[in-house]
């Protein structure tokens, strides 16, 4: 099974900061990597698919990069509504899915 | 737009069967895509439980396969999860979601299921 390791598990940042979250796959998954945002009580929302493609309606301050085993989600100029948990997901083995453990972005 | 909503008991006794239903609106599940169940626990994070295709073909997480059944009802535009012989370890937030090949979108809001006597 493909394992997804996400880091850090949490981080503190201020409005306007740039934050970076990484996700590493236990084997190559090409670009079959997605990023989601999750706020308590809400449905998780797709941000980035295929490693670097921005989902419709997602602000351009969100960006993704990487291929193979190492991937990055970057949030530029952090906004108040961006404080949430972010997690990665591999779909290389779709329709079986594996997720990262999540990164909680908190207000400093 | 497409919306998914989970429903079912919030409390299940140990050794009994957890049963949840996902109601889909804004899209006919018989038209295609995968329909899946995912759960989230504090200890294990997000765990994929299984998926079903519109045709009825199922895929299950190997760690849960012996206890899981996912079914689909195109007449009601719903799909369901049954998890047998539950224990406290099955206490989690359960989500249903649509799998669009390379990504999941949308998800339901989730429903908390507690296993306790």
Tab-separated table of C-alpha atoms in Angstrom:
chain	number	residue	atom	x	y	z
A	1	UNK	CA	0.000	0.000	0.000
A	2	UNK	CA	1.135	3.543	-0.726
A	3	UNK	CA	1.697	5.599	2.414
A	4	UNK	CA	1.413	9.394	2.458
A	5	UNK	CA	3.495	11.322	4.975
A	6	UNK	CA	2.572	14.941	5.488
A	7	UNK	CA	4.557	17.575	7.365
A	8	UNK	CA	4.368	19.496	9.538
A	9	UNK	CA	1.392	18.223	11.516
A	10	UNK	CA	0.653	21.786	12.583
A	11	UNK	CA	2.034	25.259	12.117
A	12	UNK	CA	1.358	28.753	13.378
A	13	UNK	CA	1.356	31.653	10.964
A	14	UNK	CA	0.171	35.232	10.650
A	15	UNK	CA	-2.116	36.832	8.118
A	16	UNK	CA	0.007	37.742	5.115
A	17	UNK	CA	2.557	34.978	5.642
A	18	UNK	CA	3.481	32.388	3.050
A	19	UNK	CA	3.154	28.827	4.303
A	20	UNK	CA	4.381	25.588	2.790
A	21	UNK	CA	3.121	22.090	3.502
A	22	UNK	CA	4.808	18.988	2.173
A	23	UNK	CA	3.520	15.533	1.342
A	24	UNK	CA	5.714	12.547	0.562
A	25	UNK	CA	4.556	9.303	-1.022
A	26	UNK	CA	6.166	5.974	-0.161
A	27	UNK	CA	6.549	5.273	-3.891
A	28	UNK	CA	6.198	7.242	-7.073
A	29	UNK	CA	2.648	8.381	-7.776
A	30	UNK	CA	3.467	10.520	-10.823
A	31	UNK	CA	1.239	13.593	-10.386
A	32	UNK	CA	-1.752	11.790	-8.869
A	33	UNK	CA	-1.774	14.033	-5.828
A	34	UNK	CA	-4.569	16.270	-4.548
A	35	UNK	CA	-4.829	18.826	-1.752
A	36	UNK	CA	-7.938	19.548	0.309
A	37	UNK	CA	-8.922	22.164	2.884
A	38	UNK	CA	-11.038	21.134	5.839
A	39	UNK	CA	-12.748	23.329	8.401
A	40	UNK	CA	-14.563	21.806	11.415
A	41	UNK	CA	-18.212	21.057	10.705
A	42	UNK	CA	-17.785	21.524	6.979
A	43	UNK	CA	-17.194	19.226	4.058
A	44	UNK	CA	-13.562	19.027	2.942
A	45	UNK	CA	-12.965	21.118	-0.173
A	46	UNK	CA	-10.744	20.286	-3.146
A	47	UNK	CA	-8.041	22.914	-3.693
A	48	UNK	CA	-5.469	21.388	-6.038
A	49	UNK	CA	-5.692	18.301	-8.217
A	50	UNK	CA	-3.090	16.521	-10.316
A	51	UNK	CA	-0.387	18.069	-8.113
A	52	UNK	CA	-0.573	21.568	-9.552
A	53	UNK	CA	-3.968	22.263	-11.128
A	54	UNK	CA	-6.125	24.781	-9.291
A	55	UNK	CA	-9.712	23.633	-8.767
A	56	UNK	CA	-12.434	25.910	-10.044
A	57	UNK	CA	-13.176	28.812	-7.714
A	58	UNK	CA	-10.064	28.362	-5.555
A	59	UNK	CA	-8.074	31.580	-5.004
A	60	UNK	CA	-4.792	31.849	-6.875
A	61	UNK	CA	-2.836	32.261	-3.613
A	62	UNK	CA	-3.048	28.471	-3.367
A	63	UNK	CA	-0.542	26.577	-5.489
A	64	UNK	CA	0.810	23.066	-5.698
A	65	UNK	CA	3.949	21.521	-7.101
A	66	UNK	CA	5.846	18.272	-7.286
A	67	UNK	CA	5.799	14.905	-8.967
A	68	UNK	CA	6.945	11.402	-8.217
A	69	UNK	CA	7.167	11.193	-4.436
A	70	UNK	CA	7.524	14.783	-3.168
A	71	UNK	CA	4.803	17.403	-3.284
A	72	UNK	CA	4.211	20.862	-1.873
A	73	UNK	CA	1.188	23.025	-1.160
A	74	UNK	CA	1.962	26.730	-0.864
A	75	UNK	CA	-0.407	29.377	0.439
A	76	UNK	CA	0.796	32.859	-0.402
A	77	UNK	CA	-0.382	35.837	1.623
A	78	UNK	CA	-2.359	33.823	4.167
A	79	UNK	CA	-5.882	35.141	4.724
A	80	UNK	CA	-8.076	34.779	7.854
A	81	UNK	CA	-10.318	32.284	6.069
A	82	UNK	CA	-7.317	30.052	5.302
A	83	UNK	CA	-6.880	28.893	8.883
A	84	UNK	CA	-7.938	25.273	8.567
A	85	UNK	CA	-6.573	21.752	8.215
A	86	UNK	CA	-5.020	20.754	4.896
A	87	UNK	CA	-4.471	17.210	3.734
A	88	UNK	CA	-3.066	15.480	0.704
A	89	UNK	CA	-4.466	12.462	-1.102
A	90	UNK	CA	-3.031	10.085	-3.676
A	91	UNK	CA	-5.200	8.685	-6.426
A	92	UNK	CA	-2.472	6.775	-8.268
A	93	UNK	CA	-4.216	3.630	-7.089
A	94	UNK	CA	-7.730	4.954	-7.721
A	95	UNK	CA	-10.396	3.930	-6.887
A	96	UNK	CA	-8.524	3.103	-3.704
A	97	UNK	CA	-7.499	6.293	-1.914
A	98	UNK	CA	-4.842	7.172	0.660
A	99	UNK	CA	-4.588	10.368	2.632
A	100	UNK	CA	-1.924	12.280	4.482
A	101	UNK	CA	-2.368	12.846	8.211
A	102	UNK	CA	-3.205	16.522	7.783
A	103	UNK	CA	-1.606	19.851	8.671
A	104	UNK	CA	-3.449	22.253	10.948
A	105	UNK	CA	-2.711	25.890	10.119
A	106	UNK	CA	-3.313	28.026	13.185
A	107	UNK	CA	-3.185	31.730	13.868
A	108	UNK	CA	0.049	32.916	15.488
B	1	UNK	CA	-24.580	21.850	-7.717
B	2	UNK	CA	-23.819	18.307	-6.576
B	3	UNK	CA	-24.391	17.763	-2.865
B	4	UNK	CA	-23.945	14.727	-0.650
B	5	UNK	CA	-25.525	14.222	2.771
B	6	UNK	CA	-24.805	11.433	5.214
B	7	UNK	CA	-27.513	10.063	7.500
B	8	UNK	CA	-27.801	7.333	10.089
B	9	UNK	CA	-27.632	6.612	13.809
B	10	UNK	CA	-25.087	8.588	15.782
B	11	UNK	CA	-24.734	5.885	18.404
B	12	UNK	CA	-24.101	2.192	17.808
B	13	UNK	CA	-23.529	-0.510	20.405
B	14	UNK	CA	-20.369	-2.620	20.328
B	15	UNK	CA	-20.643	-5.787	18.193
B	16	UNK	CA	-23.600	-4.343	16.280
B	17	UNK	CA	-23.731	-3.082	12.686
B	18	UNK	CA	-23.132	0.515	11.712
B	19	UNK	CA	-25.409	1.577	8.851
B	20	UNK	CA	-25.122	4.885	7.018
B	21	UNK	CA	-26.728	6.265	3.887
B	22	UNK	CA	-25.465	8.976	1.558
B	23	UNK	CA	-28.096	10.919	-0.349
B	24	UNK	CA	-26.916	12.562	-3.551
B	25	UNK	CA	-28.581	15.575	-5.123
B	26	UNK	CA	-27.747	17.471	-8.294
B	27	UNK	CA	-26.336	14.432	-10.077
B	28	UNK	CA	-27.631	10.995	-11.005
B	29	UNK	CA	-25.359	8.382	-9.456
B	30	UNK	CA	-26.209	6.009	-12.288
B	31	UNK	CA	-24.428	8.375	-14.691
B	32	UNK	CA	-21.025	7.274	-13.487
B	33	UNK	CA	-18.100	8.070	-11.157
B	34	UNK	CA	-17.142	6.311	-7.951
B	35	UNK	CA	-19.005	6.846	-4.693
B	36	UNK	CA	-17.006	6.330	-1.573
B	37	UNK	CA	-16.911	6.298	2.200
B	38	UNK	CA	-14.095	7.787	4.245
B	39	UNK	CA	-13.752	8.123	7.994
B	40	UNK	CA	-11.683	10.330	10.253
B	41	UNK	CA	-10.476	9.473	13.722
B	42	UNK	CA	-8.134	11.468	15.952
B	43	UNK	CA	-5.683	8.620	16.076
B	44	UNK	CA	-5.601	7.388	12.472
B	45	UNK	CA	-6.523	10.494	10.533
B	46	UNK	CA	-8.414	10.006	7.282
B	47	UNK	CA	-9.035	6.403	6.281
B	48	UNK	CA	-10.633	5.315	3.025
B	49	UNK	CA	-13.259	2.629	3.741
B	50	UNK	CA	-14.387	1.689	0.267
B	51	UNK	CA	-15.916	2.804	-3.006
B	52	UNK	CA	-18.612	1.644	-5.369
B	53	UNK	CA	-18.991	2.343	-9.045
B	54	UNK	CA	-22.346	3.133	-10.624
B	55	UNK	CA	-22.378	-0.410	-12.027
B	56	UNK	CA	-22.183	-1.820	-8.510
B	57	UNK	CA	-18.523	-2.862	-8.597
B	58	UNK	CA	-17.020	-2.402	-5.157
B	59	UNK	CA	-13.535	-1.746	-3.805
B	60	UNK	CA	-12.731	-2.054	-0.110
B	61	UNK	CA	-9.869	-1.149	2.192
B	62	UNK	CA	-8.135	-4.456	2.879
B	63	UNK	CA	-8.023	-3.699	6.607
B	64	UNK	CA	-11.825	-3.434	6.776
B	65	UNK	CA	-12.870	-5.682	3.914
B	66	UNK	CA	-14.175	-8.529	6.085
B	67	UNK	CA	-16.631	-6.200	7.834
B	68	UNK	CA	-17.725	-3.764	5.107
B	69	UNK	CA	-20.469	-3.794	2.545
B	70	UNK	CA	-21.166	-0.798	0.287
B	71	UNK	CA	-24.252	-0.824	-1.891
B	72	UNK	CA	-25.897	1.538	-4.341
B	73	UNK	CA	-29.556	2.281	-5.053
B	74	UNK	CA	-29.968	4.200	-8.284
B	75	UNK	CA	-33.743	4.435	-7.823
B	76	UNK	CA	-33.314	6.608	-4.740
B	77	UNK	CA	-29.979	8.145	-5.796
B	78	UNK	CA	-28.336	6.884	-2.625
B	79	UNK	CA	-25.483	4.639	-1.619
B	80	UNK	CA	-24.954	2.978	1.723
B	81	UNK	CA	-22.342	1.675	4.112
B	82	UNK	CA	-22.651	-1.253	6.478
B	83	UNK	CA	-19.853	-2.015	8.923
B	84	UNK	CA	-20.369	-5.084	11.068
B	85	UNK	CA	-19.050	-6.088	14.500
B	86	UNK	CA	-18.131	-2.545	15.466
B	87	UNK	CA	-15.867	-1.662	18.383
B	88	UNK	CA	-14.844	1.596	20.007
B	89	UNK	CA	-12.108	1.841	17.371
B	90	UNK	CA	-14.825	2.446	14.782
B	91	UNK	CA	-15.900	5.650	16.506
B	92	UNK	CA	-15.255	8.312	13.886
B	93	UNK	CA	-16.598	11.036	11.653
B	94	UNK	CA	-17.866	9.298	8.534
B	95	UNK	CA	-17.901	11.081	5.174
B	96	UNK	CA	-19.346	10.122	1.820
B	97	UNK	CA	-17.844	11.530	-1.338
B	98	UNK	CA	-17.817	11.355	-5.121
B	99	UNK	CA	-14.662	10.116	-6.763
B	100	UNK	CA	-14.058	11.743	-10.126
B	101	UNK	CA	-11.221	9.547	-11.241
B	102	UNK	CA	-8.242	11.568	-10.104
B	103	UNK	CA	-9.833	13.519	-7.279
B	104	UNK	CA	-12.715	13.555	-4.809
B	105	UNK	CA	-15.344	16.235	-5.206
B	106	UNK	CA	-17.610	16.931	-3.504
B	107	UNK	CA	-17.669	15.505	0.004
B	108	UNK	CA	-20.545	15.380	2.435
B	109	UNK	CA	-20.337	17.317	5.683
B	110	UNK	CA	-19.834	14.132	7.637
B	111	UNK	CA	-21.691	12.393	10.431
B	112	UNK	CA	-20.264	11.439	13.806
B	113	UNK	CA	-20.780	7.833	14.831
B	114	UNK	CA	-19.947	6.797	18.359
B	115	UNK	CA	-19.640	3.155	19.343
B	116	UNK	CA	-20.641	2.756	22.959
B	117	UNK	CA	-22.930	0.688	25.125
